[in-house]
Short mmCIF file of C-alpha atoms and ligand atoms in Angstrom, two decimals:
data_model
loop_
_atom_site.label_atom_id
_atom_site.label_comp_id
_atom_site.label_asym_id
_atom_site.label_seq_id
_atom_site.Cartn_x
_atom_site.Cartn_y
_atom_site.Cartn_z
CA MET A 14 -16.66 73.49 15.56
CA HIS A 15 -16.59 76.54 17.78
CA LYS A 16 -15.66 76.63 21.43
CA LEU A 17 -15.74 79.33 24.07
CA ILE A 18 -12.77 80.16 26.24
CA ILE A 19 -13.52 82.07 29.42
CA ASN A 20 -11.10 83.48 31.98
CA GLY A 21 -13.30 83.84 35.03
CA GLY A 22 -13.37 86.27 37.91
CA LYS A 23 -14.49 89.57 36.37
CA ALA A 24 -17.52 91.26 37.95
CA LEU A 25 -19.86 92.15 35.06
CA LYS A 26 -20.72 95.82 34.66
CA GLY A 27 -22.52 97.83 32.00
CA GLU A 28 -25.59 97.79 29.79
CA ILE A 29 -26.82 95.49 27.04
CA LYS A 30 -29.93 95.16 24.92
CA THR A 31 -32.13 92.05 24.99
CA SER A 32 -32.73 90.35 21.64
CA GLY A 33 -36.10 89.24 20.34
CA SER A 34 -37.61 86.11 21.87
CA LYS A 35 -36.61 82.85 20.21
CA ASN A 36 -39.66 81.02 21.52
CA ALA A 37 -42.03 83.74 20.28
CA SER A 38 -40.28 84.07 16.91
CA LEU A 39 -40.60 80.39 15.99
CA PRO A 40 -44.43 80.10 16.11
CA ILE A 41 -44.81 83.57 14.56
CA LEU A 42 -42.58 82.51 11.65
CA PHE A 43 -44.73 79.37 11.23
CA SER A 44 -47.89 81.51 11.32
CA SER A 45 -46.72 83.00 7.99
CA ILE A 46 -48.07 79.79 6.38
CA LEU A 47 -51.59 80.77 7.49
CA ALA A 48 -51.46 84.20 5.84
CA ASP A 49 -52.47 84.98 2.25
CA GLU A 50 -49.86 87.73 2.12
CA PRO A 51 -46.26 88.20 3.34
CA LEU A 52 -45.37 89.12 6.93
CA VAL A 53 -42.71 91.69 7.80
CA LEU A 54 -41.26 90.81 11.19
CA SER A 55 -38.90 92.82 13.34
CA ASN A 56 -36.94 91.96 16.52
CA ILE A 57 -36.37 88.39 15.29
CA PRO A 58 -33.14 87.14 16.92
CA ASN A 59 -30.25 85.84 14.85
CA THR A 60 -30.17 82.39 16.46
CA SER A 61 -29.77 79.02 14.80
CA ASP A 62 -33.31 77.87 15.71
CA VAL A 63 -34.62 80.86 13.76
CA SER A 64 -32.33 79.92 10.83
CA THR A 65 -33.63 76.34 11.01
CA THR A 66 -37.24 77.58 10.87
CA ILE A 67 -36.44 79.74 7.86
CA ARG A 68 -34.69 76.78 6.22
CA LEU A 69 -37.83 74.68 6.78
CA LEU A 70 -40.10 77.41 5.36
CA MET A 71 -37.86 77.80 2.29
CA ASP A 72 -37.68 74.02 1.88
CA ILE A 73 -41.46 73.93 1.45
CA GLY A 74 -41.61 76.90 -0.92
CA GLY A 75 -41.54 79.98 1.31
CA GLU A 76 -39.59 83.12 0.40
CA PHE A 77 -37.51 85.07 2.81
CA ILE A 78 -35.61 88.38 2.58
CA LEU A 79 -33.55 89.95 5.34
CA GLU A 80 -33.96 93.68 4.86
CA SER A 81 -31.15 96.17 5.53
CA ASN A 82 -32.85 97.43 8.73
CA GLY A 83 -32.93 93.88 10.15
CA ASP A 84 -36.63 93.31 9.37
CA MET A 85 -37.54 89.94 7.92
CA TYR A 86 -39.85 89.65 4.95
CA VAL A 87 -41.42 86.18 5.06
CA ASP A 88 -43.76 84.99 2.34
CA SER A 89 -45.07 81.48 3.00
CA SER A 90 -48.47 82.25 1.52
CA GLN A 91 -48.01 79.93 -1.46
CA ILE A 92 -46.15 76.90 -0.18
CA LYS A 93 -46.05 73.91 -2.50
CA ASN A 94 -44.60 71.08 -0.53
CA LEU A 95 -46.64 70.12 2.57
CA VAL A 96 -43.82 68.13 4.15
CA ALA A 97 -41.62 68.94 7.17
CA ASP A 98 -38.74 66.64 6.45
CA TYR A 99 -36.85 64.60 9.05
CA LYS A 100 -33.55 66.24 8.05
CA ILE A 101 -34.84 69.56 9.46
CA VAL A 102 -37.22 68.36 12.18
CA LYS A 103 -34.49 66.27 13.83
CA THR A 104 -32.49 69.45 14.48
CA MET A 105 -35.40 71.40 15.98
CA ARG A 106 -38.42 69.95 17.75
CA ALA A 107 -40.44 73.16 17.31
CA SER A 108 -40.83 72.07 13.66
CA ILE A 109 -43.95 70.27 14.93
CA LEU A 110 -45.55 73.72 14.62
CA ALA A 111 -45.70 73.11 10.84
CA LEU A 112 -48.45 70.56 11.49
CA GLY A 113 -51.28 72.81 12.68
CA VAL A 114 -50.69 75.57 10.12
CA MET A 115 -50.40 73.27 7.08
CA LEU A 116 -53.53 71.38 8.12
CA ALA A 117 -55.51 74.55 8.71
CA LYS A 118 -54.52 76.24 5.45
CA TYR A 119 -54.23 73.27 3.05
CA GLY A 120 -56.07 70.40 4.80
CA LYS A 121 -52.98 68.23 4.61
CA ALA A 122 -49.54 67.82 6.22
CA LYS A 123 -46.73 65.33 6.52
CA VAL A 124 -44.43 66.15 9.42
CA SER A 125 -41.58 64.04 10.73
CA LEU A 126 -41.99 62.91 14.35
CA PRO A 127 -39.42 64.88 16.35
CA GLY A 128 -38.19 62.02 18.56
CA GLY A 129 -36.64 62.43 22.01
CA CYS A 130 -34.04 64.99 22.99
CA ALA A 131 -31.40 65.70 25.62
CA ILE A 132 -33.88 67.04 28.18
CA GLY A 133 -36.61 64.40 27.99
CA THR A 134 -38.73 62.17 25.77
CA ARG A 135 -40.98 65.09 24.82
CA PRO A 136 -43.86 63.28 23.10
CA VAL A 137 -46.33 65.08 20.80
CA ASN A 138 -49.41 63.06 21.82
CA LEU A 139 -51.24 66.16 23.08
CA HIS A 140 -50.71 68.03 19.78
CA LEU A 141 -52.18 65.07 17.89
CA LYS A 142 -55.09 64.49 20.28
CA ALA A 143 -56.17 68.13 20.10
CA LEU A 144 -55.85 68.33 16.28
CA ARG A 145 -57.94 65.13 16.00
CA GLU A 146 -60.59 66.84 18.14
CA LEU A 147 -60.68 69.64 15.54
CA GLY A 148 -61.48 66.96 12.95
CA ALA A 149 -58.05 65.97 11.61
CA GLU A 150 -57.36 62.39 10.61
CA ILE A 151 -53.91 61.47 11.76
CA GLU A 152 -51.82 58.42 11.07
CA ILE A 153 -48.23 57.66 12.07
CA LYS A 154 -46.20 55.77 9.47
CA ASN A 155 -42.45 55.32 9.01
CA GLY A 156 -41.61 58.03 11.56
CA TYR A 157 -43.92 60.61 9.96
CA ILE A 158 -47.22 62.15 11.02
CA TYR A 159 -49.67 62.08 8.09
CA ALA A 160 -52.56 64.45 8.78
CA SER A 161 -55.53 65.42 6.67
CA ALA A 162 -58.80 67.24 7.21
CA ASN A 163 -61.71 68.20 5.09
CA GLY A 164 -61.95 71.56 6.90
CA LEU A 165 -61.14 71.75 10.61
CA VAL A 166 -64.13 72.46 12.86
CA GLY A 167 -63.91 74.39 16.14
CA THR A 168 -64.70 72.59 19.39
CA GLU A 169 -63.90 72.59 23.14
CA ILE A 170 -60.39 71.29 23.79
CA TYR A 171 -59.06 70.41 27.22
CA PHE A 172 -55.31 69.84 27.53
CA ASP A 173 -54.53 67.11 30.09
CA ARG A 174 -51.31 68.93 30.88
CA ILE A 175 -50.10 72.42 30.16
CA THR A 176 -48.00 72.46 27.01
CA VAL A 177 -46.57 75.46 25.21
CA THR A 178 -46.12 74.36 21.59
CA ALA A 179 -49.27 72.20 21.56
CA THR A 180 -51.24 75.27 22.70
CA GLU A 181 -49.58 77.24 19.88
CA ASN A 182 -50.30 74.53 17.31
CA LEU A 183 -53.95 74.52 18.32
CA ILE A 184 -54.33 78.29 18.35
CA MET A 185 -52.93 78.49 14.82
CA ALA A 186 -55.03 75.60 13.52
CA ALA A 187 -58.20 76.93 15.17
CA SER A 188 -57.67 80.40 13.70
CA LEU A 189 -58.70 79.08 10.25
CA ALA A 190 -61.16 76.42 11.50
CA LYS A 191 -64.91 76.68 11.01
CA GLY A 192 -66.68 77.97 14.14
CA THR A 193 -65.41 78.56 17.65
CA THR A 194 -62.68 76.69 19.52
CA VAL A 195 -62.24 77.01 23.27
CA ILE A 196 -58.90 75.80 24.64
CA HIS A 197 -59.04 74.92 28.33
CA ASN A 198 -55.88 74.52 30.41
CA ALA A 199 -53.93 76.46 27.78
CA ALA A 200 -50.35 77.49 28.47
CA GLN A 201 -50.10 81.17 29.39
CA GLU A 202 -46.46 81.87 28.53
CA PRO A 203 -45.82 85.44 27.25
CA GLU A 204 -44.62 83.95 23.95
CA ILE A 205 -48.15 82.57 23.43
CA THR A 206 -49.61 85.99 24.15
CA ASP A 207 -47.24 87.41 21.53
CA LEU A 208 -48.32 84.83 18.97
CA CYS A 209 -52.00 85.61 19.69
CA LYS A 210 -51.40 89.35 19.27
CA CYS A 211 -49.64 88.77 15.95
CA LEU A 212 -52.46 86.47 14.74
CA ASN A 213 -55.11 89.00 15.78
CA SER A 214 -53.30 91.71 13.84
CA MET A 215 -53.43 89.31 10.85
CA GLY A 216 -57.22 89.17 11.29
CA ALA A 217 -57.67 86.23 13.68
CA LYS A 218 -60.29 86.46 16.44
CA ILE A 219 -58.66 85.22 19.62
CA SER A 220 -59.97 86.39 22.97
CA ASN A 221 -59.06 85.91 26.65
CA ILE A 222 -55.42 86.19 25.56
CA GLY A 223 -52.97 85.55 28.40
CA THR A 224 -55.42 83.32 30.30
CA SER A 225 -55.73 79.53 30.55
CA THR A 226 -59.01 79.55 28.59
CA LEU A 227 -58.58 80.87 25.09
CA THR A 228 -61.49 81.40 22.71
CA ILE A 229 -60.77 81.38 18.99
CA GLU A 230 -63.44 82.22 16.47
CA GLY A 231 -62.28 80.80 13.16
CA VAL A 232 -61.96 83.15 10.18
CA THR A 233 -61.72 82.30 6.48
CA ASN A 234 -58.41 83.99 5.75
CA LEU A 235 -55.56 85.88 7.38
CA LYS A 236 -53.70 88.84 5.91
CA GLY A 237 -50.07 89.96 5.98
CA VAL A 238 -48.87 92.39 8.66
CA LYS A 239 -45.84 94.12 10.09
CA TYR A 240 -45.17 92.81 13.58
CA SER A 241 -42.42 93.30 16.16
CA VAL A 242 -41.75 90.18 18.25
CA CYS A 243 -41.48 90.52 22.06
CA SER A 244 -38.09 90.44 23.76
CA ASP A 245 -36.50 87.31 25.17
CA ARG A 246 -37.20 87.00 28.92
CA ILE A 247 -34.97 83.91 29.20
CA GLU A 248 -32.03 85.65 27.55
CA ALA A 249 -32.52 88.65 29.86
CA GLY A 250 -32.75 86.34 32.88
CA THR A 251 -29.55 84.57 31.86
CA TYR A 252 -27.58 87.87 31.77
CA LEU A 253 -29.07 88.95 35.10
CA VAL A 254 -27.81 85.68 36.64
CA ALA A 255 -24.42 86.33 34.99
CA ALA A 256 -24.27 89.63 36.85
CA ALA A 257 -25.42 88.05 40.13
CA ILE A 258 -22.92 85.17 39.95
CA THR A 259 -20.01 87.59 39.31
CA ARG A 260 -21.25 90.01 42.03
CA GLY A 261 -21.60 92.68 39.37
CA SER A 262 -24.00 95.42 38.39
CA ILE A 263 -25.72 95.57 34.99
CA THR A 264 -28.70 97.04 33.17
CA ILE A 265 -30.66 95.09 30.58
CA ASN A 266 -32.61 97.19 28.09
CA ASN A 267 -35.43 96.31 25.69
CA ILE A 268 -37.19 94.01 28.16
CA CYS A 269 -40.56 94.04 29.83
CA HIS A 270 -40.09 93.17 33.51
CA GLN A 271 -43.72 92.10 34.04
CA SER A 272 -43.00 88.81 32.26
CA MET A 273 -40.09 88.12 34.63
CA ARG A 274 -41.66 88.43 38.09
CA SER A 275 -40.81 84.91 39.31
CA VAL A 276 -37.18 85.16 38.15
CA LEU A 277 -36.72 88.66 39.56
CA GLY A 278 -38.24 87.50 42.87
CA LYS A 279 -35.61 84.76 43.12
CA LEU A 280 -32.81 87.20 42.25
CA ILE A 281 -34.01 89.51 45.04
CA GLU A 282 -33.85 86.50 47.41
CA THR A 283 -30.18 86.03 46.46
CA GLY A 284 -29.54 89.54 47.80
CA ALA A 285 -29.60 91.38 44.46
CA ASP A 286 -30.80 94.95 44.36
CA ILE A 287 -33.25 95.05 41.43
CA LYS A 288 -34.66 98.20 39.86
CA THR A 289 -37.14 98.12 37.01
CA LYS A 290 -38.23 100.75 34.50
CA LYS A 291 -40.74 100.43 31.67
CA ASN A 292 -38.24 98.77 29.30
CA SER A 293 -35.24 97.94 31.47
CA ILE A 294 -34.08 95.99 34.49
CA SER A 295 -30.99 96.82 36.58
CA LEU A 296 -29.34 94.39 38.97
CA ASP A 297 -26.67 95.33 41.50
CA MET A 298 -25.07 92.75 43.83
CA LYS A 299 -23.06 95.54 45.52
CA GLY A 300 -20.10 93.14 45.52
CA ARG A 301 -21.90 90.69 47.84
CA ARG A 302 -21.84 86.88 47.58
CA PRO A 303 -25.30 85.67 46.52
CA LYS A 304 -27.47 83.68 48.95
CA SER A 305 -28.74 80.25 47.85
CA VAL A 306 -32.34 80.00 46.68
CA ASN A 307 -34.80 77.09 46.55
CA ILE A 308 -36.68 76.70 43.28
CA LYS A 309 -39.46 74.55 41.84
CA THR A 310 -39.96 74.91 38.11
CA SER A 311 -43.48 75.16 36.79
CA THR A 312 -45.57 76.73 34.04
CA TYR A 313 -45.96 80.50 33.59
CA PRO A 314 -46.33 82.67 35.65
CA ASN A 315 -44.31 80.41 37.96
CA PHE A 316 -40.57 79.84 37.75
CA PRO A 317 -39.55 78.75 34.20
CA THR A 318 -37.73 75.51 33.49
CA ASP A 319 -35.68 77.49 30.95
CA MET A 320 -33.99 79.33 33.87
CA GLN A 321 -33.39 76.24 36.03
CA ALA A 322 -29.86 75.44 34.84
CA GLN A 323 -28.73 79.05 35.20
CA PHE A 324 -29.94 79.21 38.83
CA THR A 325 -28.29 75.84 39.52
CA ALA A 326 -24.99 77.44 38.44
CA LEU A 327 -25.73 80.44 40.66
CA ASN A 328 -26.46 78.23 43.68
CA THR A 329 -23.14 76.38 43.27
CA ILE A 330 -21.20 79.43 44.55
CA SER A 331 -23.92 80.95 46.75
CA ASP A 332 -23.99 81.01 50.52
CA GLY A 333 -25.98 78.09 51.99
CA TYR A 334 -27.84 74.92 51.03
CA SER A 335 -30.50 74.81 48.34
CA THR A 336 -32.78 72.51 46.40
CA ILE A 337 -33.93 72.96 42.83
CA THR A 338 -36.78 70.75 41.64
CA GLU A 339 -37.42 70.31 37.91
CA ASN A 340 -41.12 69.63 37.32
CA ILE A 341 -41.43 70.12 33.54
CA PHE A 342 -38.83 67.88 31.90
CA GLU A 343 -37.65 64.54 33.28
CA ASN A 344 -33.98 64.82 32.29
CA ARG A 345 -32.99 68.46 32.45
CA PHE A 346 -29.90 68.07 34.63
CA MET A 347 -27.16 67.48 32.04
CA HIS A 348 -25.26 70.46 33.50
CA VAL A 349 -24.99 68.87 36.96
CA PRO A 350 -22.07 66.50 36.24
CA GLU A 351 -20.24 69.23 34.35
CA LEU A 352 -20.69 71.78 37.18
CA SER A 353 -19.51 69.10 39.64
CA ARG A 354 -16.32 68.75 37.59
CA MET A 355 -15.68 72.44 38.33
CA GLY A 356 -15.87 71.77 42.07
CA ALA A 357 -19.58 72.34 42.70
CA ASN A 358 -21.12 70.35 45.57
CA LEU A 359 -24.25 68.98 43.87
CA SER A 360 -26.21 65.76 44.24
CA LEU A 361 -29.25 64.58 42.36
CA GLU A 362 -32.22 62.92 44.06
CA GLY A 363 -34.97 62.13 41.59
CA ASN A 364 -35.95 65.41 39.98
CA THR A 365 -34.26 67.54 42.66
CA VAL A 366 -30.71 68.81 42.73
CA ILE A 367 -29.36 69.44 46.20
CA CYS A 368 -26.58 71.99 46.46
CA LYS A 369 -24.22 73.20 49.15
CA GLY A 370 -22.70 76.44 47.94
CA VAL A 371 -18.88 76.42 47.70
CA GLU A 372 -16.54 79.44 47.93
CA SER A 373 -15.24 79.01 44.38
CA LEU A 374 -15.27 76.90 41.21
CA THR A 375 -12.24 76.06 39.09
CA GLY A 376 -12.09 76.29 35.31
CA THR A 377 -11.75 73.16 33.18
CA ASN A 378 -12.79 71.71 29.81
CA LEU A 379 -16.57 71.31 29.56
CA MET A 380 -19.01 69.91 27.05
CA ALA A 381 -22.20 71.83 26.19
CA THR A 382 -25.19 69.46 26.00
CA ASP A 383 -28.44 71.37 25.50
CA LEU A 384 -29.23 75.05 25.20
CA ARG A 385 -29.86 76.09 28.81
CA ALA A 386 -27.38 73.59 30.29
CA SER A 387 -24.76 75.23 28.07
CA ALA A 388 -25.75 78.68 29.32
CA SER A 389 -25.23 77.50 32.90
CA LEU A 390 -21.69 76.35 32.03
CA VAL A 391 -20.89 79.80 30.62
CA LEU A 392 -22.17 81.38 33.85
CA ALA A 393 -20.04 79.03 35.93
CA GLY A 394 -17.03 79.82 33.71
CA LEU A 395 -17.50 83.55 34.38
CA ILE A 396 -16.89 83.06 38.11
CA ALA A 397 -14.51 80.08 38.04
CA LYS A 398 -10.84 80.49 38.91
CA GLY A 399 -8.65 80.07 35.82
CA THR A 400 -9.73 79.10 32.31
CA THR A 401 -12.93 77.32 31.28
CA THR A 402 -13.25 75.90 27.77
CA ILE A 403 -16.73 75.01 26.54
CA GLU A 404 -17.08 72.77 23.51
CA ARG A 405 -20.11 72.21 21.25
CA VAL A 406 -21.15 75.84 21.44
CA TYR A 407 -23.70 75.25 18.67
CA HIS A 408 -26.15 74.32 21.45
CA LEU A 409 -25.88 77.87 22.80
CA ASP A 410 -26.25 79.42 19.36
CA ARG A 411 -29.72 77.88 19.09
CA GLY A 412 -31.10 80.42 21.55
CA TYR A 413 -28.54 83.14 22.32
CA GLU A 414 -27.59 85.81 19.80
CA THR A 415 -23.81 86.47 19.98
CA ILE A 416 -23.55 85.54 23.65
CA GLU A 417 -19.81 86.19 23.80
CA GLU A 418 -20.20 89.68 22.28
CA LYS A 419 -22.83 90.68 24.84
CA LEU A 420 -20.77 89.27 27.73
CA LYS A 421 -17.68 91.10 26.42
CA LEU A 422 -19.67 94.35 26.44
CA LEU A 423 -20.22 93.68 30.15
CA GLY A 424 -16.49 93.21 30.73
CA ALA A 425 -16.20 89.40 30.61
CA ASP A 426 -12.98 87.82 29.35
CA ILE A 427 -14.51 85.44 26.79
CA GLU A 428 -13.48 84.43 23.27
CA ARG A 429 -15.01 82.18 20.60
CA VAL A 430 -12.43 80.13 18.76
CA GLN A 431 -12.65 77.58 15.96
CA ASP A 432 -11.22 74.11 16.55
N1 EPU B 12 -45.72 67.03 26.74
C1 EPU B 12 -46.35 65.82 26.53
N2 EPU B 12 -47.05 65.63 25.38
C2 EPU B 12 -47.15 66.61 24.43
C3 EPU B 12 -46.51 67.84 24.64
C4 EPU B 12 -45.80 68.02 25.81
O1 EPU B 12 -46.28 64.93 27.37
O2 EPU B 12 -47.81 66.37 23.41
C5 EPU B 12 -44.93 67.22 27.96
C6 EPU B 12 -43.44 67.44 27.66
O3 EPU B 12 -42.74 66.24 27.47
C7 EPU B 12 -43.00 68.22 28.89
C8 EPU B 12 -44.24 69.05 29.23
O4 EPU B 12 -45.35 68.43 28.58
O5 EPU B 12 -42.72 67.32 29.91
C9 EPU B 12 -44.18 70.50 28.82
O6 EPU B 12 -43.71 70.57 27.49
P1 EPU B 12 -44.13 71.73 26.50
O7 EPU B 12 -44.94 71.14 25.41
O8 EPU B 12 -44.71 72.87 27.24
O9 EPU B 12 -42.70 72.13 25.92
P2 EPU B 12 -42.42 72.57 24.45
O10 EPU B 12 -43.58 73.29 23.91
O11 EPU B 12 -41.87 71.41 23.68
C10 EPU B 12 -41.51 74.97 24.97
C11 EPU B 12 -40.25 75.71 24.74
C12 EPU B 12 -39.15 75.13 25.62
C13 EPU B 12 -39.61 75.27 27.08
C14 EPU B 12 -40.96 74.57 27.28
C15 EPU B 12 -41.53 74.78 28.67
C16 EPU B 12 -40.40 76.44 22.46
C17 EPU B 12 -39.95 76.32 21.05
N3 EPU B 12 -39.87 75.60 23.34
O12 EPU B 12 -41.22 73.60 24.65
O13 EPU B 12 -37.99 75.92 25.42
O14 EPU B 12 -38.66 74.69 27.93
O15 EPU B 12 -41.91 75.09 26.33
O16 EPU B 12 -41.68 76.12 28.95
O17 EPU B 12 -41.21 77.30 22.77
C18 EPU B 12 -35.69 76.35 25.48
O18 EPU B 12 -35.93 77.47 24.99
O19 EPU B 12 -34.56 76.04 25.94
C19 EPU B 12 -36.74 75.36 25.52
C20 EPU B 12 -36.50 74.05 25.68
#
């Protein structure tokens, strides 16, 4: 197993390029099942969740070629095995996205139930309810979802709560359904907008993209396209916090700042000087200690839960008291005890973490737990006095492409070693 060793205390400086968005790449890869021809995708990040998705697609009969320019050729137009097996689903919950596409294209699917995970119970009841409303018959047996439909039929769907992957599952299923589907209370995350744009270029008819009411006119077939996936706003946000926590000055390229307003607003509150251009964001702390910020996570365009752990790390060494309230997942505070072991002054009350900023953290041995919690430990390690060792780095590799290489480019003292 790999671990990261960080010698903290270096102010980050320099420029890096954002990778493609993990959370946009996954549904777009699954959308290849809907198409009658191959997709050629660019800007897909080399993360382990992407590899897991490709493994799942190949497991069911898809073909995949990584071209020399980094583009991915994905042909899932003729899959043979309509089963998303537990052995793959248990490693990545987003595998539930196989359900909508298999049902829509082949009228049948067997997908393992994902089960709980480190950040919450994360049920899939809303995916199933909405697919039933499109006409699917769904039964749960032996830990698997068995779904069938004699042609899905468009209808009005109202999501009781805003959910990202259930919205994506429905959009993809409705794209090949008969008639019109209207999704009310849809999630509006930029990754959903990216999926909709890709589907429309494949021939889907989705309108009101980017709003909470999506209209999808079903079509009979979708074609292959070349599509470039949007950049990863959470990865970009993580590096911006890395610069803020080390009182540094960096520029992130290949990123659209419009999708990051809530995060940039909070960074400005910490005292960061932020400058944006069409495809880049620069942050300069001018050597100053950050000020603490209060945060409540919510759905897009509000502050993302996927940046909560990183800002918790930032608050630990910032000037003042702060509260961070997690409103999306019930158990997304696995980083709190680990940050406390580094000397952070944190206490948890319900879904709120209360923090009094301390002057410094000290390095120690830490255990990565889930993706964003792990990122927050790296950030804390960058500012801690002495050496921080982070084990179970595979959690980070799910969503960050070569994190240590990018941090090294910015001047961090960080190494990946094998146990
Ligand atoms: N929920 C239900 N029932 C459902 C679906 C969701 O109760 O059927 C609840 C969840 O338990 C949660 C809330 O609704 O409390 C929101 O969950 P959502 O469905 O939006 O989350 P998700 O689609 O499973 C995606 C991202 C997550 C990100 C969340 C919130 C992907 C592959 N995953 O998860 O990304 O945190 O949306 O924005 O897009 C990450 O990248 O680290 C990550 C966890």
